[in-house]
Amino acid sequence: MKVCSRCGAQNQDQAAVCYACGTQFAPPQANPYQQPMYNPMVPAKVPGKGFAIAALVCGIVSFFFYGIILGILAVIFGAVAKNKGYRGGMATAGIVLGVVGLALYVVMWIACQGMWSAFALSL
């Protein structure tokens, strides 16, 4: 219960003014020792970042497995990321690694064909 400092009347806790004399009560003050509200900063969404990451991963993996498929996917994902407005270097790196992975696949394919035909002629 609130007690009026002017007339001494007891009022309800929710009362804004004294019912007996009409004196306004001061608004309740915030606890100065109360912990502030947690307001996490949510990072802004970057358009095309997922495609850039996919391009980079596909470009790296294209050196080791499924060079033709992953190399093409790396180039496509990198182009989509750049088209969506992604400004980071992951999309460019994905495109470059995809092209290099494709080139390595072609070189290895030609080398294997040459070795196979040389092996077949020696039989």
Tab-separated table of N, CA and C in Angstrom:
chain	number	residue	atom	x	y	z
A	1	MET	N	0.847	-1.176	0.000
A	1	MET	CA	0.000	0.000	0.000
A	1	MET	C	0.890	1.235	0.000
A	2	LYS	N	0.451	2.226	-0.779
A	2	LYS	CA	1.177	3.492	-0.827
A	2	LYS	C	0.637	4.416	0.254
A	3	VAL	N	1.544	5.142	0.881
A	3	VAL	CA	1.156	6.130	1.891
A	3	VAL	C	1.445	7.506	1.307
A	4	CYS	N	0.442	8.382	1.328
A	4	CYS	CA	0.593	9.736	0.785
A	4	CYS	C	1.520	10.528	1.705
A	5	SER	N	2.510	11.170	1.096
A	5	SER	CA	3.464	11.952	1.891
A	5	SER	C	2.839	13.265	2.354
A	6	ARG	N	1.741	13.680	1.775
A	6	ARG	CA	1.115	14.968	2.128
A	6	ARG	C	0.093	14.812	3.244
A	7	CYS	N	-0.818	13.808	3.077
A	7	CYS	CA	-1.878	13.672	4.075
A	7	CYS	C	-1.767	12.406	4.910
A	8	GLY	N	-0.946	11.456	4.514
A	8	GLY	CA	-0.758	10.231	5.284
A	8	GLY	C	-1.780	9.155	4.991
A	9	ALA	N	-2.646	9.361	4.012
A	9	ALA	CA	-3.675	8.369	3.685
A	9	ALA	C	-3.031	7.183	2.982
A	10	GLN	N	-3.617	6.015	3.232
A	10	GLN	CA	-3.132	4.816	2.561
A	10	GLN	C	-3.920	4.613	1.277
A	11	ASN	N	-3.166	4.339	0.207
A	11	ASN	CA	-3.756	4.147	-1.123
A	11	ASN	C	-3.306	2.796	-1.671
A	12	GLN	N	-4.002	2.349	-2.705
A	12	GLN	CA	-3.597	1.083	-3.348
A	12	GLN	C	-2.271	1.272	-4.077
A	13	ASP	N	-1.570	0.168	-4.287
A	13	ASP	CA	-0.267	0.229	-4.931
A	13	ASP	C	-0.348	0.751	-6.369
A	14	GLN	N	-1.448	0.505	-7.057
A	14	GLN	CA	-1.586	0.931	-8.453
A	14	GLN	C	-2.044	2.381	-8.591
A	15	ALA	N	-2.372	3.042	-7.496
A	15	ALA	CA	-2.926	4.401	-7.550
A	15	ALA	C	-1.877	5.391	-8.051
A	16	ALA	N	-2.326	6.298	-8.944
A	16	ALA	CA	-1.449	7.337	-9.458
A	16	ALA	C	-1.598	8.623	-8.657
A	17	VAL	N	-2.768	8.808	-8.002
A	17	VAL	CA	-3.022	9.992	-7.175
A	17	VAL	C	-3.625	9.552	-5.838
A	18	CYS	N	-3.453	10.350	-4.816
A	18	CYS	CA	-4.028	10.069	-3.500
A	18	CYS	C	-5.541	10.258	-3.569
A	19	TYR	N	-6.290	9.278	-3.067
A	19	TYR	CA	-7.752	9.395	-3.135
A	19	TYR	C	-8.269	10.454	-2.167
A	20	ALA	N	-7.476	10.773	-1.107
A	20	ALA	CA	-7.947	11.718	-0.093
A	20	ALA	C	-7.659	13.169	-0.475
A	21	CYS	N	-6.408	13.471	-0.923
A	21	CYS	CA	-6.056	14.861	-1.183
A	21	CYS	C	-5.759	15.150	-2.659
A	22	GLY	N	-5.619	14.120	-3.486
A	22	GLY	CA	-5.388	14.333	-4.913
A	22	GLY	C	-3.937	14.542	-5.296
A	23	THR	N	-3.022	14.344	-4.368
A	23	THR	CA	-1.601	14.502	-4.678
A	23	THR	C	-1.163	13.388	-5.626
A	24	GLN	N	-0.410	13.778	-6.643
A	24	GLN	CA	0.093	12.764	-7.581
A	24	GLN	C	1.290	12.056	-6.976
A	25	PHE	N	1.296	10.752	-7.162
A	25	PHE	CA	2.434	9.962	-6.728
A	25	PHE	C	3.484	9.975	-7.831
A	26	ALA	N	4.716	9.878	-7.429
A	26	ALA	CA	5.804	9.824	-8.413
A	26	ALA	C	5.713	8.488	-9.155
A	27	PRO	N	6.009	8.512	-10.439
A	27	PRO	CA	5.968	7.240	-11.177
A	27	PRO	C	7.027	6.285	-10.633
A	28	PRO	N	6.753	5.004	-10.681
A	28	PRO	CA	7.736	4.052	-10.134
A	28	PRO	C	9.030	4.118	-10.941
A	29	GLN	N	10.128	4.139	-10.203
A	29	GLN	CA	11.429	4.221	-10.864
A	29	GLN	C	11.966	2.819	-11.106
A	30	ALA	N	12.709	2.709	-12.171
A	30	ALA	CA	13.318	1.426	-12.488
A	30	ALA	C	14.405	1.110	-11.476
A	31	ASN	N	14.571	-0.124	-11.220
A	31	ASN	CA	15.597	-0.567	-10.290
A	31	ASN	C	16.959	-0.285	-10.934
A	32	PRO	N	17.798	0.554	-10.327
A	32	PRO	CA	19.083	0.870	-10.958
A	32	PRO	C	20.035	-0.330	-10.987
A	33	TYR	N	19.735	-1.353	-10.176
A	33	TYR	CA	20.602	-2.520	-10.124
A	33	TYR	C	20.078	-3.675	-10.966
A	34	GLN	N	18.998	-3.414	-11.677
A	34	GLN	CA	18.415	-4.467	-12.504
A	34	GLN	C	19.274	-4.696	-13.744
A	35	GLN	N	19.418	-5.947	-14.119
A	35	GLN	CA	20.212	-6.284	-15.291
A	35	GLN	C	19.486	-5.791	-16.544
A	36	PRO	N	20.216	-5.176	-17.471
A	36	PRO	CA	19.557	-4.678	-18.679
A	36	PRO	C	19.007	-5.830	-19.511
A	37	MET	N	18.004	-5.519	-20.295
A	37	MET	CA	17.384	-6.519	-21.153
A	37	MET	C	18.394	-6.982	-22.197
A	38	TYR	N	18.398	-8.274	-22.460
A	38	TYR	CA	19.303	-8.843	-23.469
A	38	TYR	C	18.716	-8.585	-24.842
A	39	ASN	N	19.470	-7.903	-25.662
A	39	ASN	CA	19.023	-7.581	-27.012
A	39	ASN	C	20.117	-8.010	-27.984
A	40	PRO	N	20.086	-9.278	-28.412
A	40	PRO	CA	21.160	-9.728	-29.296
A	40	PRO	C	21.072	-9.042	-30.649
A	41	MET	N	22.233	-8.721	-31.182
A	41	MET	CA	22.260	-8.121	-32.509
A	41	MET	C	22.196	-9.249	-33.525
A	42	VAL	N	21.204	-9.197	-34.367
A	42	VAL	CA	21.040	-10.210	-35.402
A	42	VAL	C	21.771	-9.716	-36.642
A	43	PRO	N	22.715	-10.508	-37.155
A	43	PRO	CA	23.435	-10.046	-38.345
A	43	PRO	C	22.497	-9.939	-39.542
A	44	ALA	N	22.782	-8.964	-40.364
A	44	ALA	CA	21.963	-8.757	-41.553
A	44	ALA	C	22.183	-9.901	-42.526
A	45	LYS	N	21.122	-10.280	-43.206
A	45	LYS	CA	21.236	-11.335	-44.201
A	45	LYS	C	21.981	-10.805	-45.410
A	46	VAL	N	22.931	-11.593	-45.863
A	46	VAL	CA	23.708	-11.230	-47.039
A	46	VAL	C	23.183	-12.075	-48.189
A	47	PRO	N	22.611	-11.441	-49.213
A	47	PRO	CA	22.057	-12.232	-50.307
A	47	PRO	C	23.154	-12.957	-51.080
A	48	GLY	N	22.934	-14.230	-51.330
A	48	GLY	CA	23.862	-15.007	-52.133
A	48	GLY	C	25.015	-15.620	-51.375
A	49	LYS	N	25.090	-15.433	-50.048
A	49	LYS	CA	26.226	-15.960	-49.302
A	49	LYS	C	26.226	-17.482	-49.299
A	50	GLY	N	25.057	-18.090	-49.216
A	50	GLY	CA	24.966	-19.545	-49.246
A	50	GLY	C	25.466	-20.123	-50.563
A	51	PHE	N	25.128	-19.457	-51.657
A	51	PHE	CA	25.604	-19.904	-52.965
A	51	PHE	C	27.116	-19.731	-53.076
A	52	ALA	N	27.636	-18.662	-52.487
A	52	ALA	CA	29.089	-18.439	-52.527
A	52	ALA	C	29.829	-19.522	-51.750
A	53	ILE	N	29.293	-19.896	-50.598
A	53	ILE	CA	29.901	-20.963	-49.812
A	53	ILE	C	29.844	-22.279	-50.580
A	54	ALA	N	28.688	-22.557	-51.195
A	54	ALA	CA	28.547	-23.790	-51.979
A	54	ALA	C	29.527	-23.799	-53.150
A	55	ALA	N	29.721	-22.647	-53.801
A	55	ALA	CA	30.662	-22.564	-54.924
A	55	ALA	C	32.081	-22.848	-54.456
A	56	LEU	N	32.453	-22.284	-53.320
A	56	LEU	CA	33.805	-22.491	-52.801
A	56	LEU	C	34.038	-23.958	-52.432
A	57	VAL	N	33.078	-24.556	-51.746
A	57	VAL	CA	33.217	-25.955	-51.344
A	57	VAL	C	33.270	-26.867	-52.575
A	58	CYS	N	32.362	-26.645	-53.519
A	58	CYS	CA	32.366	-27.467	-54.737
A	58	CYS	C	33.671	-27.281	-55.514
A	59	GLY	N	34.175	-26.068	-55.567
A	59	GLY	CA	35.427	-25.816	-56.270
A	59	GLY	C	36.599	-26.532	-55.633
A	60	ILE	N	36.655	-26.544	-54.312
A	60	ILE	CA	37.755	-27.226	-53.621
A	60	ILE	C	37.639	-28.739	-53.800
A	61	VAL	N	36.445	-29.263	-53.605
A	61	VAL	CA	36.260	-30.707	-53.683
A	61	VAL	C	36.427	-31.207	-55.118
A	62	SER	N	36.212	-30.333	-56.106
A	62	SER	CA	36.349	-30.765	-57.506
A	62	SER	C	37.780	-31.172	-57.848
A	63	PHE	N	38.761	-30.765	-57.047
A	63	PHE	CA	40.141	-31.200	-57.270
A	63	PHE	C	40.311	-32.683	-56.960
A	64	PHE	N	39.471	-33.224	-56.090
A	64	PHE	CA	39.678	-34.579	-55.594
A	64	PHE	C	38.634	-35.581	-56.086
A	65	PHE	N	37.377	-35.168	-56.183
A	65	PHE	CA	36.297	-36.078	-56.552
A	65	PHE	C	35.380	-35.430	-57.577
A	66	TYR	N	34.927	-36.209	-58.539
A	66	TYR	CA	33.899	-35.787	-59.495
A	66	TYR	C	34.183	-34.401	-60.069
A	67	GLY	N	35.355	-34.236	-60.657
A	67	GLY	CA	35.811	-32.940	-61.136
A	67	GLY	C	34.875	-32.271	-62.108
A	68	ILE	N	34.312	-33.043	-63.038
A	68	ILE	CA	33.467	-32.404	-64.048
A	68	ILE	C	32.150	-31.927	-63.448
A	69	ILE	N	31.567	-32.720	-62.565
A	69	ILE	CA	30.268	-32.345	-61.980
A	69	ILE	C	30.440	-31.198	-60.986
A	70	LEU	N	31.352	-31.361	-60.055
A	70	LEU	CA	31.526	-30.332	-59.027
A	70	LEU	C	32.140	-29.054	-59.588
A	71	GLY	N	32.980	-29.179	-60.614
A	71	GLY	CA	33.530	-27.976	-61.249
A	71	GLY	C	32.437	-27.142	-61.899
A	72	ILE	N	31.533	-27.824	-62.599
A	72	ILE	CA	30.410	-27.105	-63.227
A	72	ILE	C	29.510	-26.488	-62.163
A	73	LEU	N	29.233	-27.256	-61.093
A	73	LEU	CA	28.390	-26.716	-60.013
A	73	LEU	C	29.045	-25.514	-59.336
A	74	ALA	N	30.364	-25.554	-59.157
A	74	ALA	CA	31.071	-24.426	-58.533
A	74	ALA	C	30.925	-23.173	-59.388
A	75	VAL	N	31.057	-23.316	-60.693
A	75	VAL	CA	30.914	-22.157	-61.584
A	75	VAL	C	29.478	-21.629	-61.536
A	76	ILE	N	28.514	-22.539	-61.551
A	76	ILE	CA	27.099	-22.115	-61.528
A	76	ILE	C	26.768	-21.418	-60.207
A	77	PHE	N	27.153	-22.041	-59.081
A	77	PHE	CA	26.850	-21.438	-57.780
A	77	PHE	C	27.546	-20.089	-57.614
A	78	GLY	N	28.770	-19.981	-58.078
A	78	GLY	CA	29.478	-18.703	-57.991
A	78	GLY	C	28.805	-17.623	-58.818
A	79	ALA	N	28.339	-17.989	-60.005
A	79	ALA	CA	27.646	-17.016	-60.858
A	79	ALA	C	26.321	-16.588	-60.233
A	80	VAL	N	25.607	-17.539	-59.639
A	80	VAL	CA	24.336	-17.191	-58.984
A	80	VAL	C	24.586	-16.261	-57.798
A	81	ALA	N	25.624	-16.532	-57.020
A	81	ALA	CA	25.943	-15.678	-55.871
A	81	ALA	C	26.273	-14.263	-56.328
A	82	LYS	N	27.062	-14.141	-57.375
A	82	LYS	CA	27.395	-12.804	-57.884
A	82	LYS	C	26.164	-12.117	-58.455
A	83	ASN	N	25.281	-12.892	-59.082
A	83	ASN	CA	24.056	-12.326	-59.648
A	83	ASN	C	23.119	-11.822	-58.550
A	84	LYS	N	23.143	-12.478	-57.387
A	84	LYS	CA	22.297	-12.042	-56.270
A	84	LYS	C	22.892	-10.850	-55.530
A	85	GLY	N	24.100	-10.447	-55.877
A	85	GLY	CA	24.684	-9.254	-55.282
A	85	GLY	C	25.701	-9.528	-54.206
A	86	TYR	N	26.182	-10.754	-54.086
A	86	TYR	CA	27.194	-11.043	-53.070
A	86	TYR	C	28.497	-10.369	-53.457
A	87	ARG	N	29.086	-9.628	-52.519
A	87	ARG	CA	30.265	-8.831	-52.813
A	87	ARG	C	31.573	-9.456	-52.307
A	88	GLY	N	31.493	-10.569	-51.597
A	88	GLY	CA	32.691	-11.189	-51.046
A	88	GLY	C	33.491	-11.953	-52.087
A	89	GLY	N	34.640	-12.435	-51.667
A	89	GLY	CA	35.526	-13.131	-52.583
A	89	GLY	C	35.257	-14.619	-52.707
A	90	MET	N	34.349	-15.165	-51.866
A	90	MET	CA	34.086	-16.595	-51.931
A	90	MET	C	33.485	-17.007	-53.267
A	91	ALA	N	32.608	-16.179	-53.827
A	91	ALA	CA	31.986	-16.515	-55.108
A	91	ALA	C	33.038	-16.539	-56.211
A	92	THR	N	33.902	-15.542	-56.228
A	92	THR	CA	34.965	-15.494	-57.243
A	92	THR	C	35.917	-16.667	-57.077
A	93	ALA	N	36.287	-16.971	-55.837
A	93	ALA	CA	37.175	-18.106	-55.590
A	93	ALA	C	36.520	-19.410	-56.021
A	94	GLY	N	35.224	-19.540	-55.786
A	94	GLY	CA	34.509	-20.741	-56.209
A	94	GLY	C	34.503	-20.891	-57.716
A	95	ILE	N	34.302	-19.773	-58.423
A	95	ILE	CA	34.313	-19.824	-59.890
A	95	ILE	C	35.701	-20.225	-60.386
A	96	VAL	N	36.727	-19.587	-59.841
A	96	VAL	CA	38.097	-19.880	-60.281
A	96	VAL	C	38.460	-21.334	-59.976
A	97	LEU	N	38.154	-21.796	-58.767
A	97	LEU	CA	38.473	-23.178	-58.410
A	97	LEU	C	37.673	-24.169	-59.247
A	98	GLY	N	36.428	-23.816	-59.578
A	98	GLY	CA	35.630	-24.689	-60.438
A	98	GLY	C	36.217	-24.810	-61.830
A	99	VAL	N	36.665	-23.686	-62.396
A	99	VAL	CA	37.282	-23.713	-63.725
A	99	VAL	C	38.588	-24.499	-63.688
A	100	VAL	N	39.384	-24.303	-62.652
A	100	VAL	CA	40.644	-25.047	-62.534
A	100	VAL	C	40.355	-26.538	-62.347
A	101	GLY	N	39.356	-26.875	-61.556
A	101	GLY	CA	38.977	-28.276	-61.369
A	101	GLY	C	38.528	-28.911	-62.675
A	102	LEU	N	37.734	-28.162	-63.465
A	102	LEU	CA	37.327	-28.658	-64.785
A	102	LEU	C	38.530	-28.850	-65.690
A	103	ALA	N	39.454	-27.892	-65.683
A	103	ALA	CA	40.643	-27.993	-66.532
A	103	ALA	C	41.492	-29.198	-66.121
A	104	LEU	N	41.654	-29.409	-64.822
A	104	LEU	CA	42.408	-30.580	-64.365
A	104	LEU	C	41.725	-31.876	-64.784
A	105	TYR	N	40.404	-31.898	-64.725
A	105	TYR	CA	39.670	-33.087	-65.150
A	105	TYR	C	39.922	-33.366	-66.625
A	106	VAL	N	39.861	-32.339	-67.452
A	106	VAL	CA	40.080	-32.511	-68.890
A	106	VAL	C	41.511	-32.979	-69.154
A	107	VAL	N	42.482	-32.381	-68.489
A	107	VAL	CA	43.882	-32.772	-68.681
A	107	VAL	C	44.083	-34.223	-68.247
A	108	MET	N	43.523	-34.590	-67.105
A	108	MET	CA	43.658	-35.971	-66.640
A	108	MET	C	42.951	-36.940	-67.581
A	109	TRP	N	41.822	-36.565	-68.112
A	109	TRP	CA	41.088	-37.423	-69.042
A	109	TRP	C	41.902	-37.646	-70.311
A	110	ILE	N	42.496	-36.563	-70.832
A	110	ILE	CA	43.321	-36.683	-72.040
A	110	ILE	C	44.554	-37.543	-71.744
A	111	ALA	N	45.172	-37.339	-70.587
A	111	ALA	CA	46.350	-38.122	-70.223
A	111	ALA	C	45.988	-39.600	-70.078
A	112	CYS	N	44.868	-39.874	-69.456
A	112	CYS	CA	44.451	-41.277	-69.294
A	112	CYS	C	44.131	-41.912	-70.636
A	113	GLN	N	43.506	-41.146	-71.527
A	113	GLN	CA	43.209	-41.677	-72.864
A	113	GLN	C	44.498	-41.985	-73.618
A	114	GLY	N	45.476	-41.095	-73.501
A	114	GLY	CA	46.762	-41.317	-74.161
A	114	GLY	C	47.478	-42.524	-73.600
A	115	MET	N	47.443	-42.664	-72.269
A	115	MET	CA	48.081	-43.818	-71.650
A	115	MET	C	47.356	-45.110	-72.012
A	116	TRP	N	46.054	-45.077	-72.071
A	116	TRP	CA	45.282	-46.261	-72.416
A	116	TRP	C	45.530	-46.700	-73.843
A	117	SER	N	45.580	-45.704	-74.744
A	117	SER	CA	45.834	-46.077	-76.134
A	117	SER	C	47.271	-46.583	-76.307
A	118	ALA	N	48.226	-46.031	-75.582
A	118	ALA	CA	49.604	-46.531	-75.647
A	118	ALA	C	49.680	-47.937	-75.062
A	119	PHE	N	48.925	-48.200	-74.003
A	119	PHE	CA	48.891	-49.525	-73.414
A	119	PHE	C	48.227	-50.527	-74.348
A	120	ALA	N	47.139	-50.092	-75.002
A	120	ALA	CA	46.420	-50.978	-75.912
A	120	ALA	C	47.271	-51.300	-77.138
A	121	LEU	N	48.082	-50.347	-77.621
A	121	LEU	CA	48.942	-50.614	-78.780
A	121	LEU	C	50.085	-51.557	-78.431
A	122	SER	N	50.516	-51.558	-77.178
A	122	SER	CA	51.636	-52.406	-76.793
A	122	SER	C	51.207	-53.854	-76.614
A	123	LEU	N	49.924	-54.101	-76.537
A	123	LEU	CA	49.462	-55.489	-76.373
A	123	LEU	C	49.484	-56.161	-77.677
